[in-house]
Amino acid sequence: IEDFFQCFQISCQGATSITTFVVFLCDKIEPALSRAVFERTARDIAEDMKNKFPDFKSNRANLEVCILRYLAEQENFEYFKQYLTSPKQVFNSYIERRVKSHCLDGSSRLRMFLESSLESLYGNILSAVSLSTQIVKDKKDREDKISLWLDEFCGELAEVINLPRSELKGIEHQEVTDVEFLSSAIAKSLIDLRDRLMKELADADMSSFSRQPHTILAEHFSGCWEQCPFCGAVCTNTMQNHDGDHQLVFHRPQALTGFKWYGTDHFVIDICSSSVASDCSFRFHDYQPWTPYRTYRNAGPPVSTWRILPDSSMQAYWKWFVSHFRTQLEALYSQKFQGKGEIPYVWHRITKQEALSELERC
């Protein structure tokens, strides 16, 4: 009888140790798993957008064409004004709107993304439990089996879940000898943990992400956002803080930034890449001296940091835009398309579809 009670006491102590271990471990796993689910889902959504939508399959130049097409379709001058003054903000807003539309279109797509991430990570954890147990159970001579099990477990999960080994020091000295029974107890507890998280995910929305999917997607289109001092077009270099000059392929009518002919309230409709081949001069402020466009770099920063090659070709898109939104541009800058800034008749004949077709070809 005495031997029986002694064995029973040892058995109870072992069971208590395993319960303590499992509760502590799962309490640490749950928040780490929840964070990992949203982190993985954010990446998966961004990748899904890149694979399924033409807007995001290529580079920033292609995305800009998509945004300009969207702006033309909306025909809302306020949207255009924001694009001309804050292009990076408009790019990010466009990406965010497309991501939200994709995830919250009534098809429960967001929930499916989240549940898929949870199931995948849950599988990773079960696999780590099994592998750690297989490694440790054969080391019968080791007295630090639990510490070794935790080392293996955290190592297996290092690539998918942020579960620091240092946070588990409180249970590494638990008196657990039967690691296979421990493994079974953990697996059972993980089922309940997964079910709880699955219920929580049902109420998740885009605000649940600490790092938004659209932010991850936008990073794919990062680069230089400096705007031409004359026309406002954005530098096309794909590197921020890049070496060398800012440059781009197509400049725009300088009227888009409010440039006017001296002594008048008449817009300048020339593009800066044609002005640099002219005999005209410019200045940005009344207190500045005049600088010939041909030697524009002599004006110093910011124009001296730009490489503007002589080129008279102007995109039909901006001709259509100036013609279509003439009244709004005049009101915005309190200037007129008259005199040297009179809009050519041929610009008025350009249709929106013709402008978009040329834009996509370029």
Tab-separated table of C-alpha atoms in Angstrom:
chain	number	residue	atom	x	y	z
A	1	ILE	CA	0.000	0.000	0.000
A	2	GLU	CA	2.807	2.400	0.838
A	3	ASP	CA	4.421	1.778	-2.565
A	4	PHE	CA	1.067	2.376	-4.242
A	5	PHE	CA	0.594	5.766	-2.576
A	6	GLN	CA	4.149	6.755	-3.381
A	7	CYS	CA	3.633	5.944	-7.047
A	8	PHE	CA	0.283	7.748	-6.987
A	9	GLN	CA	1.937	10.835	-5.491
A	10	ILE	CA	4.651	10.850	-8.150
A	11	SER	CA	2.000	10.418	-10.843
A	12	CYS	CA	0.008	13.362	-9.486
A	13	GLN	CA	3.109	15.532	-9.341
A	14	GLY	CA	3.926	14.650	-12.949
A	15	ALA	CA	0.394	15.417	-14.094
A	16	THR	CA	0.449	18.724	-12.230
A	17	SER	CA	3.786	19.636	-13.812
A	18	ILE	CA	2.468	18.837	-17.283
A	19	THR	CA	-0.692	20.888	-16.707
A	20	THR	CA	1.360	23.835	-15.470
A	21	PHE	CA	3.703	23.499	-18.434
A	22	VAL	CA	0.920	23.290	-21.036
A	23	VAL	CA	-1.071	26.216	-19.605
A	24	PHE	CA	2.011	28.438	-19.420
A	25	LEU	CA	3.203	27.493	-22.905
A	26	CYS	CA	-0.178	27.990	-24.567
A	27	ASP	CA	-0.638	31.334	-22.814
A	28	LYS	CA	2.584	32.431	-24.527
A	29	ILE	CA	1.720	30.870	-27.873
A	30	GLU	CA	-1.750	32.430	-28.200
A	31	PRO	CA	-0.792	36.139	-28.565
A	32	ALA	CA	2.258	35.219	-30.645
A	33	LEU	CA	0.100	33.108	-32.960
A	34	SER	CA	-2.516	35.850	-33.254
A	35	ARG	CA	0.147	38.381	-34.284
A	36	ALA	CA	1.658	35.925	-36.741
A	37	VAL	CA	-1.745	35.288	-38.334
A	38	PHE	CA	-2.249	38.965	-39.138
A	39	GLU	CA	1.356	39.430	-40.271
A	40	ARG	CA	1.158	36.481	-42.650
A	41	THR	CA	-2.269	37.483	-43.904
A	42	ALA	CA	-1.077	41.011	-44.674
A	43	ARG	CA	1.760	39.587	-46.778
A	44	ASP	CA	-0.542	37.079	-48.476
A	45	ILE	CA	-3.072	39.774	-49.403
A	46	ALA	CA	-0.341	41.978	-50.876
A	47	GLU	CA	1.000	39.044	-52.895
A	48	ASP	CA	-2.498	38.103	-54.035
A	49	MET	CA	-3.078	41.652	-55.285
A	50	LYS	CA	0.190	41.578	-57.248
A	51	ASN	CA	-0.741	38.277	-58.872
A	52	LYS	CA	-4.371	39.040	-59.748
A	53	PHE	CA	-4.527	42.733	-60.657
A	54	PRO	CA	-2.761	44.209	-63.710
A	55	ASP	CA	-2.319	47.488	-61.801
A	56	PHE	CA	0.155	45.821	-59.440
A	57	LYS	CA	1.852	43.237	-61.648
A	58	SER	CA	4.544	45.522	-62.992
A	59	ASN	CA	6.402	48.657	-61.893
A	60	ARG	CA	5.410	52.110	-60.649
A	61	ALA	CA	5.209	53.523	-64.168
A	62	ASN	CA	2.531	50.959	-64.999
A	63	LEU	CA	0.685	51.717	-61.763
A	64	GLU	CA	0.753	55.434	-62.588
A	65	VAL	CA	-0.932	54.720	-65.924
A	66	CYS	CA	-3.667	52.841	-64.040
A	67	ILE	CA	-4.116	55.747	-61.632
A	68	LEU	CA	-4.271	58.301	-64.448
A	69	ARG	CA	-6.875	56.139	-66.191
A	70	TYR	CA	-8.896	56.002	-62.972
A	71	LEU	CA	-8.682	59.785	-62.560
A	72	ALA	CA	-9.814	60.328	-66.140
A	73	GLU	CA	-12.741	57.954	-65.679
A	74	GLN	CA	-13.822	59.800	-62.524
A	75	GLU	CA	-13.419	63.242	-64.137
A	76	ASN	CA	-13.215	64.818	-60.677
A	77	PHE	CA	-10.934	67.851	-60.647
A	78	GLU	CA	-10.406	67.634	-56.880
A	79	TYR	CA	-8.913	64.155	-57.350
A	80	PHE	CA	-6.616	65.510	-60.066
A	81	LYS	CA	-5.578	68.438	-57.887
A	82	GLN	CA	-4.575	66.089	-55.081
A	83	TYR	CA	-2.613	63.938	-57.552
A	84	LEU	CA	-0.753	66.953	-58.951
A	85	THR	CA	0.224	68.285	-55.522
A	86	SER	CA	0.616	65.053	-53.495
A	87	PRO	CA	1.289	62.167	-55.904
A	88	LYS	CA	2.666	59.794	-53.250
A	89	GLN	CA	-0.436	60.256	-51.101
A	90	VAL	CA	-2.677	59.537	-54.086
A	91	PHE	CA	-0.686	56.410	-54.983
A	92	ASN	CA	-1.048	55.111	-51.422
A	93	SER	CA	-4.750	55.995	-51.268
A	94	TYR	CA	-5.383	54.246	-54.581
A	95	ILE	CA	-3.603	51.092	-53.388
A	96	GLU	CA	-5.473	51.160	-50.069
A	97	ARG	CA	-8.826	51.552	-51.814
A	98	ARG	CA	-8.130	48.626	-54.154
A	99	VAL	CA	-6.969	46.391	-51.278
A	100	LYS	CA	-10.050	47.162	-49.182
A	101	SER	CA	-12.310	46.578	-52.160
A	102	HIS	CA	-10.660	43.211	-52.771
A	103	CYS	CA	-10.878	42.080	-49.144
A	104	LEU	CA	-14.251	43.538	-48.158
A	105	ASP	CA	-16.339	42.971	-51.279
A	106	GLY	CA	-18.914	40.840	-49.496
A	107	SER	CA	-17.272	37.526	-50.400
A	108	SER	CA	-15.741	36.956	-46.934
A	109	ARG	CA	-12.338	37.033	-48.621
A	110	LEU	CA	-10.637	38.656	-45.640
A	111	ARG	CA	-11.918	35.960	-43.307
A	112	MET	CA	-10.751	33.240	-45.697
A	113	PHE	CA	-7.266	34.777	-45.814
A	114	LEU	CA	-7.132	34.909	-42.007
A	115	GLU	CA	-8.423	31.383	-41.507
A	116	SER	CA	-5.970	30.027	-44.051
A	117	SER	CA	-3.084	31.718	-42.218
A	118	LEU	CA	-4.276	30.365	-38.873
A	119	GLU	CA	-4.570	26.804	-40.163
A	120	SER	CA	-1.128	26.981	-41.740
A	121	LEU	CA	0.529	28.350	-38.608
A	122	TYR	CA	-1.375	25.904	-36.407
A	123	GLY	CA	0.086	23.139	-38.543
A	124	ASN	CA	3.568	24.611	-38.070
A	125	ILE	CA	3.133	24.541	-34.292
A	126	LEU	CA	1.891	20.932	-34.256
A	127	SER	CA	4.834	19.952	-36.423
A	128	ALA	CA	7.244	21.709	-34.050
A	129	VAL	CA	5.688	19.889	-31.074
A	130	SER	CA	6.089	16.522	-32.822
A	131	LEU	CA	9.652	17.124	-34.031
A	132	SER	CA	10.812	18.411	-30.649
A	133	THR	CA	9.324	15.374	-28.947
A	134	GLN	CA	10.982	12.972	-31.368
A	135	ILE	CA	14.377	14.537	-30.740
A	136	VAL	CA	14.119	14.651	-26.954
A	137	LYS	CA	12.442	11.324	-26.165
A	138	ASP	CA	15.511	9.321	-27.213
A	139	LYS	CA	17.825	11.259	-24.917
A	140	LYS	CA	17.089	9.178	-21.845
A	141	ASP	CA	20.294	10.207	-20.082
A	142	ARG	CA	19.483	13.921	-20.177
A	143	GLU	CA	18.102	15.488	-17.018
A	144	ASP	CA	17.282	18.770	-18.777
A	145	LYS	CA	14.807	17.248	-21.225
A	146	ILE	CA	12.252	20.048	-20.867
A	147	SER	CA	14.842	22.754	-21.419
A	148	LEU	CA	16.084	20.865	-24.480
A	149	TRP	CA	12.490	20.381	-25.715
A	150	LEU	CA	11.865	24.125	-25.448
A	151	ASP	CA	15.100	24.859	-27.336
A	152	GLU	CA	14.038	22.602	-30.189
A	153	PHE	CA	10.450	23.885	-30.174
A	154	CYS	CA	11.379	27.562	-30.384
A	155	GLY	CA	14.011	26.808	-32.991
A	156	GLU	CA	11.506	25.037	-35.223
A	157	LEU	CA	9.099	27.989	-35.034
A	158	ALA	CA	11.681	30.750	-35.393
A	159	GLU	CA	10.865	31.400	-39.064
A	160	VAL	CA	7.100	31.632	-38.642
A	161	ILE	CA	6.231	32.803	-35.123
A	162	ASN	CA	8.007	35.226	-32.821
A	163	LEU	CA	8.128	33.171	-29.621
A	164	PRO	CA	11.339	34.123	-27.765
A	165	ARG	CA	12.927	31.247	-25.871
A	166	SER	CA	13.717	33.662	-23.028
A	167	GLU	CA	9.999	34.031	-22.269
A	168	LEU	CA	9.737	30.324	-21.466
A	169	LYS	CA	12.402	30.118	-18.781
A	170	GLY	CA	9.673	29.913	-16.127
A	171	ILE	CA	8.783	26.344	-17.140
A	172	GLU	CA	12.093	24.889	-18.257
A	173	HIS	CA	12.671	23.245	-14.857
A	174	GLN	CA	9.281	21.529	-14.580
A	175	GLU	CA	9.586	17.894	-13.479
A	176	VAL	CA	8.264	16.225	-16.613
A	177	THR	CA	9.684	12.852	-17.622
A	178	ASP	CA	7.117	11.598	-20.122
A	179	VAL	CA	7.623	13.943	-23.095
A	180	GLU	CA	5.265	11.933	-25.304
A	181	PHE	CA	2.428	12.444	-22.839
A	182	LEU	CA	3.436	16.104	-22.687
A	183	SER	CA	3.259	16.290	-26.484
A	184	SER	CA	-0.234	14.808	-26.463
A	185	ALA	CA	-1.414	17.261	-23.796
A	186	ILE	CA	-0.037	20.235	-25.757
A	187	ALA	CA	-1.688	19.082	-28.990
A	188	LYS	CA	-5.030	18.771	-27.219
A	189	SER	CA	-4.724	22.238	-25.690
A	190	LEU	CA	-3.742	23.700	-29.066
A	191	ILE	CA	-7.053	22.562	-30.546
A	192	ASP	CA	-8.923	24.726	-28.035
A	193	LEU	CA	-6.532	27.610	-28.660
A	194	ARG	CA	-7.087	27.404	-32.423
A	195	ASP	CA	-10.864	27.313	-31.989
A	196	ARG	CA	-10.783	30.434	-29.791
A	197	LEU	CA	-8.710	32.348	-32.311
A	198	MET	CA	-10.937	31.193	-35.155
A	199	LYS	CA	-13.948	32.733	-33.403
A	200	GLU	CA	-12.054	35.982	-32.814
A	201	LEU	CA	-11.073	36.201	-36.487
A	202	ALA	CA	-14.754	36.223	-37.454
A	203	ASP	CA	-14.964	39.805	-36.142
A	204	ALA	CA	-11.691	41.024	-37.654
A	205	ASP	CA	-11.559	43.895	-40.144
A	206	MET	CA	-8.799	45.923	-41.795
A	207	SER	CA	-8.196	47.907	-38.593
A	208	SER	CA	-7.106	44.669	-36.906
A	209	PHE	CA	-3.780	44.706	-38.774
A	210	SER	CA	-0.832	46.362	-37.050
A	211	ARG	CA	0.895	46.500	-40.447
A	212	GLN	CA	-1.593	47.058	-43.215
A	213	PRO	CA	-1.613	44.949	-46.406
A	214	HIS	CA	-1.748	48.095	-48.540
A	215	THR	CA	1.394	49.406	-46.816
A	216	ILE	CA	3.264	46.236	-47.756
A	217	LEU	CA	1.984	46.455	-51.327
A	218	ALA	CA	2.915	50.146	-51.580
A	219	GLU	CA	6.516	49.317	-50.648
A	220	HIS	CA	6.757	47.405	-53.924
A	221	PHE	CA	6.250	50.721	-55.729
A	222	SER	CA	8.568	52.843	-53.622
A	223	GLY	CA	11.188	55.061	-55.188
A	224	CYS	CA	11.916	58.750	-55.595
A	225	TRP	CA	8.953	61.101	-55.180
A	226	GLU	CA	10.657	64.383	-56.072
A	227	GLN	CA	8.572	66.511	-58.426
A	228	CYS	CA	9.865	68.576	-61.318
A	229	PRO	CA	10.005	72.211	-60.122
A	230	PHE	CA	8.529	73.370	-63.428
A	231	CYS	CA	5.699	70.946	-64.221
A	232	GLY	CA	5.274	68.767	-61.111
A	233	ALA	CA	5.891	65.415	-62.835
A	234	VAL	CA	7.475	62.812	-60.540
A	235	CYS	CA	11.032	61.535	-60.877
A	236	THR	CA	10.972	57.983	-62.244
A	237	ASN	CA	14.023	56.679	-60.379
A	238	THR	CA	13.099	53.537	-58.450
A	239	MET	CA	15.475	54.315	-55.560
A	240	GLN	CA	14.885	56.779	-52.736
A	241	ASN	CA	17.792	59.152	-52.099
A	242	HIS	CA	19.343	57.955	-55.340
A	243	ASP	CA	22.659	59.169	-56.716
A	244	GLY	CA	22.691	61.480	-59.708
A	245	ASP	CA	20.031	63.743	-61.132
A	246	HIS	CA	16.276	63.415	-60.995
A	247	GLN	CA	14.755	62.681	-64.376
A	248	LEU	CA	11.656	61.398	-66.122
A	249	VAL	CA	10.427	60.538	-69.587
A	250	PHE	CA	7.462	62.868	-70.153
A	251	HIS	CA	7.171	66.368	-68.756
A	252	ARG	CA	3.850	68.218	-68.594
A	253	PRO	CA	2.482	71.679	-69.385
A	254	GLN	CA	3.865	74.119	-66.837
A	255	ALA	CA	0.355	75.487	-66.383
A	256	LEU	CA	-0.274	72.515	-64.082
A	257	THR	CA	1.897	74.157	-61.428
A	258	GLY	CA	0.606	77.681	-62.145
A	259	PHE	CA	3.466	79.019	-64.315
A	260	LYS	CA	2.498	82.213	-66.144
A	261	TRP	CA	4.094	84.602	-68.617
A	262	TYR	CA	5.793	87.584	-66.987
A	263	GLY	CA	3.635	90.695	-66.664
A	264	THR	CA	0.427	88.824	-67.506
A	265	ASP	CA	-2.043	86.405	-65.962
A	266	HIS	CA	-1.642	84.063	-68.928
A	267	PHE	CA	-0.671	80.446	-68.324
A	268	VAL	CA	2.480	78.846	-69.755
A	269	ILE	CA	1.257	75.765	-71.616
A	270	ASP	CA	4.711	74.732	-72.877
A	271	ILE	CA	6.386	71.713	-71.342
A	272	CYS	CA	9.694	72.329	-69.581
A	273	SER	CA	11.548	69.903	-71.851
A	274	SER	CA	10.726	72.186	-74.794
A	275	SER	CA	11.428	75.348	-72.786
A	276	VAL	CA	15.047	74.246	-72.128
A	277	ALA	CA	15.621	74.485	-75.886
A	278	SER	CA	14.075	77.979	-76.112
A	279	ASP	CA	15.412	81.490	-75.566
A	280	CYS	CA	13.008	82.122	-72.672
A	281	SER	CA	14.019	82.750	-69.054
A	282	PHE	CA	12.332	81.939	-65.751
A	283	ARG	CA	12.268	82.723	-62.075
A	284	PHE	CA	10.211	81.285	-59.258
A	285	HIS	CA	9.971	84.417	-57.111
A	286	ASP	CA	10.045	88.147	-57.777
A	287	TYR	CA	13.188	88.610	-55.681
A	288	GLN	CA	15.142	86.093	-57.781
A	289	PRO	CA	17.167	86.962	-60.890
A	290	TRP	CA	16.072	85.648	-64.280
A	291	THR	CA	17.737	82.455	-65.513
A	292	PRO	CA	17.691	81.303	-69.149
A	293	TYR	CA	15.956	77.947	-69.517
A	294	ARG	CA	18.942	76.744	-71.558
A	295	THR	CA	21.141	77.118	-68.471
A	296	TYR	CA	18.452	76.262	-65.920
A	297	ARG	CA	20.944	74.542	-63.602
A	298	ASN	CA	22.512	77.921	-62.839
A	299	ALA	CA	19.393	78.744	-60.801
A	300	GLY	CA	20.586	76.290	-58.147
A	301	PRO	CA	18.453	73.822	-56.199
A	302	PRO	CA	15.947	72.414	-56.742
A	303	VAL	CA	16.157	72.803	-60.546
A	304	SER	CA	19.903	72.115	-60.615
A	305	THR	CA	19.248	68.573	-59.347
A	306	TRP	CA	17.181	67.741	-62.444
A	307	ARG	CA	18.285	66.467	-65.839
A	308	ILE	CA	15.850	67.884	-68.382
A	309	LEU	CA	16.705	67.023	-71.969
A	310	PRO	CA	15.246	69.021	-74.877
A	311	ASP	CA	12.120	67.228	-76.092
A	312	SER	CA	8.997	68.828	-77.541
A	313	SER	CA	6.779	65.724	-77.338
A	314	MET	CA	3.799	66.165	-75.024
A	315	GLN	CA	1.397	63.416	-74.007
A	316	ALA	CA	-2.136	63.721	-75.352
A	317	TYR	CA	-3.401	62.943	-71.858
A	318	TRP	CA	-2.304	66.329	-70.485
A	319	LYS	CA	-3.551	68.167	-73.548
A	320	TRP	CA	-6.960	66.573	-72.924
A	321	PHE	CA	-6.731	67.395	-69.219
A	322	VAL	CA	-5.908	71.092	-69.764
A	323	SER	CA	-8.679	71.428	-72.338
A	324	HIS	CA	-11.243	69.528	-70.274
A	325	PHE	CA	-10.520	71.253	-66.955
A	326	ARG	CA	-9.708	74.703	-68.325
A	327	THR	CA	-12.260	76.499	-66.141
A	328	GLN	CA	-11.143	74.762	-62.945
A	329	LEU	CA	-7.451	75.485	-63.605
A	330	GLU	CA	-8.205	79.148	-64.264
A	331	ALA	CA	-10.151	79.370	-61.001
A	332	LEU	CA	-7.454	77.520	-59.045
A	333	TYR	CA	-4.615	79.828	-60.090
A	334	SER	CA	-6.616	82.990	-60.918
A	335	GLN	CA	-5.027	82.964	-64.371
A	336	LYS	CA	-6.242	82.530	-67.937
A	337	PHE	CA	-5.495	80.450	-70.993
A	338	GLN	CA	-5.042	83.468	-73.221
A	339	GLY	CA	-2.312	85.104	-75.289
A	340	LYS	CA	0.739	82.853	-75.426
A	341	GLY	CA	-1.136	80.471	-73.161
A	342	GLU	CA	-4.144	80.006	-75.394
A	343	ILE	CA	-5.082	76.336	-75.701
A	344	PRO	CA	-4.490	75.148	-79.302
A	345	TYR	CA	-7.604	74.101	-81.188
A	346	VAL	CA	-6.223	70.597	-81.785
A	347	TRP	CA	-6.087	70.009	-78.015
A	348	HIS	CA	-9.842	70.494	-77.795
A	349	ARG	CA	-10.355	67.739	-80.367
A	350	ILE	CA	-8.555	65.072	-78.318
A	351	THR	CA	-11.037	62.676	-76.753
A	352	LYS	CA	-10.538	61.042	-73.392
A	353	GLN	CA	-10.305	57.621	-75.028
A	354	GLU	CA	-7.616	58.848	-77.432
A	355	ALA	CA	-5.657	60.257	-74.491
A	356	LEU	CA	-5.936	57.000	-72.541
A	357	SER	CA	-5.026	54.852	-75.548
A	358	GLU	CA	-1.822	56.819	-76.131
A	359	LEU	CA	-1.016	56.730	-72.408
A	360	GLU	CA	-1.231	52.934	-72.295
A	361	ARG	CA	0.863	52.550	-75.442
A	362	CYS	CA	3.605	54.710	-73.956
